[in-house]
Amino acid sequence: PNGVKTVEHIMDDTSLRLVLHAGDMSYADCDQDRWDSWGIMVDGLASTRAYMVAAGNHEIETDEVQKTTFTAYKYRFQMPEAKPEEDTTHGHELSPDCTP
């Protein structure tokens, strides 16, 4: 309910031309249906404004089979990124395990 009100409030402000969503977007914690429902909720806003996202701690979802993190986030958003010279993804042992 609060998320819907926030999206409506932002959409009502026609002076806003850019939304930078700085992490903790869907609080999906490996629940793909929750990612999808959040995407549906922000679709009207994201389709009418420049909408950029940056991953937060709730987007660190680890697939232990493929040894990857941020998989759901990366599949849903194509944002510019600076790639590190070496793999700096450490601490994934603290994130939710999304292995089916």
XYZ file of C-alpha atoms in Angstrom:
100
model
C 0.000 0.000 0.000
C 2.711 2.534 0.853
C 4.633 1.662 -2.300
C 1.582 2.359 -4.449
C 1.021 5.696 -2.699
C 4.663 6.654 -3.217
C 4.517 5.825 -6.937
C 1.267 7.799 -7.301
C 2.794 10.771 -5.470
C 5.826 10.797 -7.768
C 3.635 10.462 -10.869
C 1.496 13.399 -9.751
C 4.560 15.678 -9.725
C 4.919 16.571 -13.401
C 8.100 18.563 -12.723
C 10.002 15.350 -11.997
C 11.702 14.077 -15.132
C 14.093 11.548 -13.616
C 13.757 8.941 -10.895
C 16.901 7.451 -9.389
C 15.853 4.489 -7.278
C 18.791 3.847 -4.977
C 18.390 0.233 -3.944
C 16.005 -1.931 -1.982
C 13.453 -1.873 -4.747
C 11.168 -4.861 -4.435
C 12.367 -6.506 -1.226
C 11.870 -9.708 -3.215
C 14.558 -11.676 -1.348
C 14.613 -14.391 -4.062
C 10.848 -14.390 -4.658
C 10.507 -13.896 -8.425
C 6.746 -13.269 -8.228
C 7.444 -10.397 -5.855
C 9.960 -8.955 -8.345
C 7.295 -9.195 -11.051
C 4.537 -7.575 -8.985
C 6.871 -4.726 -8.051
C 7.702 -4.239 -11.740
C 4.010 -4.022 -12.582
C 3.523 -1.476 -9.787
C 6.252 0.889 -11.089
C 5.612 0.306 -14.807
C 3.502 3.437 -15.303
C 6.142 5.572 -13.633
C 9.121 3.911 -15.302
C 7.492 4.247 -18.729
C 6.854 7.989 -18.385
C 10.073 9.196 -16.699
C 13.727 8.426 -17.025
C 14.054 5.672 -14.425
C 17.442 4.476 -13.231
C 18.140 1.966 -10.507
C 21.121 1.128 -8.347
C 21.329 -2.134 -6.442
C 20.936 -2.180 -2.682
C 21.419 -4.952 -0.162
C 18.029 -6.519 -0.968
C 19.114 -7.007 -4.584
C 22.039 -9.224 -3.501
C 20.434 -12.565 -4.213
C 22.873 -15.436 -4.641
C 22.414 -18.390 -6.952
C 24.664 -20.989 -5.318
C 24.464 -23.328 -8.332
C 25.791 -20.793 -10.835
C 27.802 -18.872 -8.202
C 26.319 -15.573 -9.324
C 24.779 -12.652 -7.488
C 22.318 -9.956 -8.575
C 20.862 -12.296 -11.235
C 17.215 -11.156 -10.931
C 18.310 -7.512 -10.815
C 20.558 -7.833 -13.874
C 17.878 -9.599 -15.927
C 15.324 -6.910 -15.172
C 17.439 -3.771 -15.564
C 20.011 -2.688 -18.115
C 21.865 0.124 -16.417
C 25.267 1.582 -17.248
C 27.916 0.138 -14.994
C 31.625 0.355 -14.355
C 33.182 -3.070 -14.301
C 35.919 -3.734 -11.736
C 39.282 -4.964 -12.979
C 38.835 -8.095 -10.909
C 35.946 -9.856 -9.244
C 35.117 -7.962 -6.077
C 31.887 -9.794 -5.260
C 32.659 -10.961 -1.779
C 30.352 -11.508 1.119
C 27.772 -13.402 -0.927
C 27.657 -15.945 1.856
C 25.615 -13.380 3.792
C 22.979 -12.997 1.092
C 19.848 -15.063 0.558
C 20.380 -18.292 -1.348
C 18.091 -18.385 -4.394
C 19.008 -21.903 -5.432
C 15.806 -23.779 -6.329
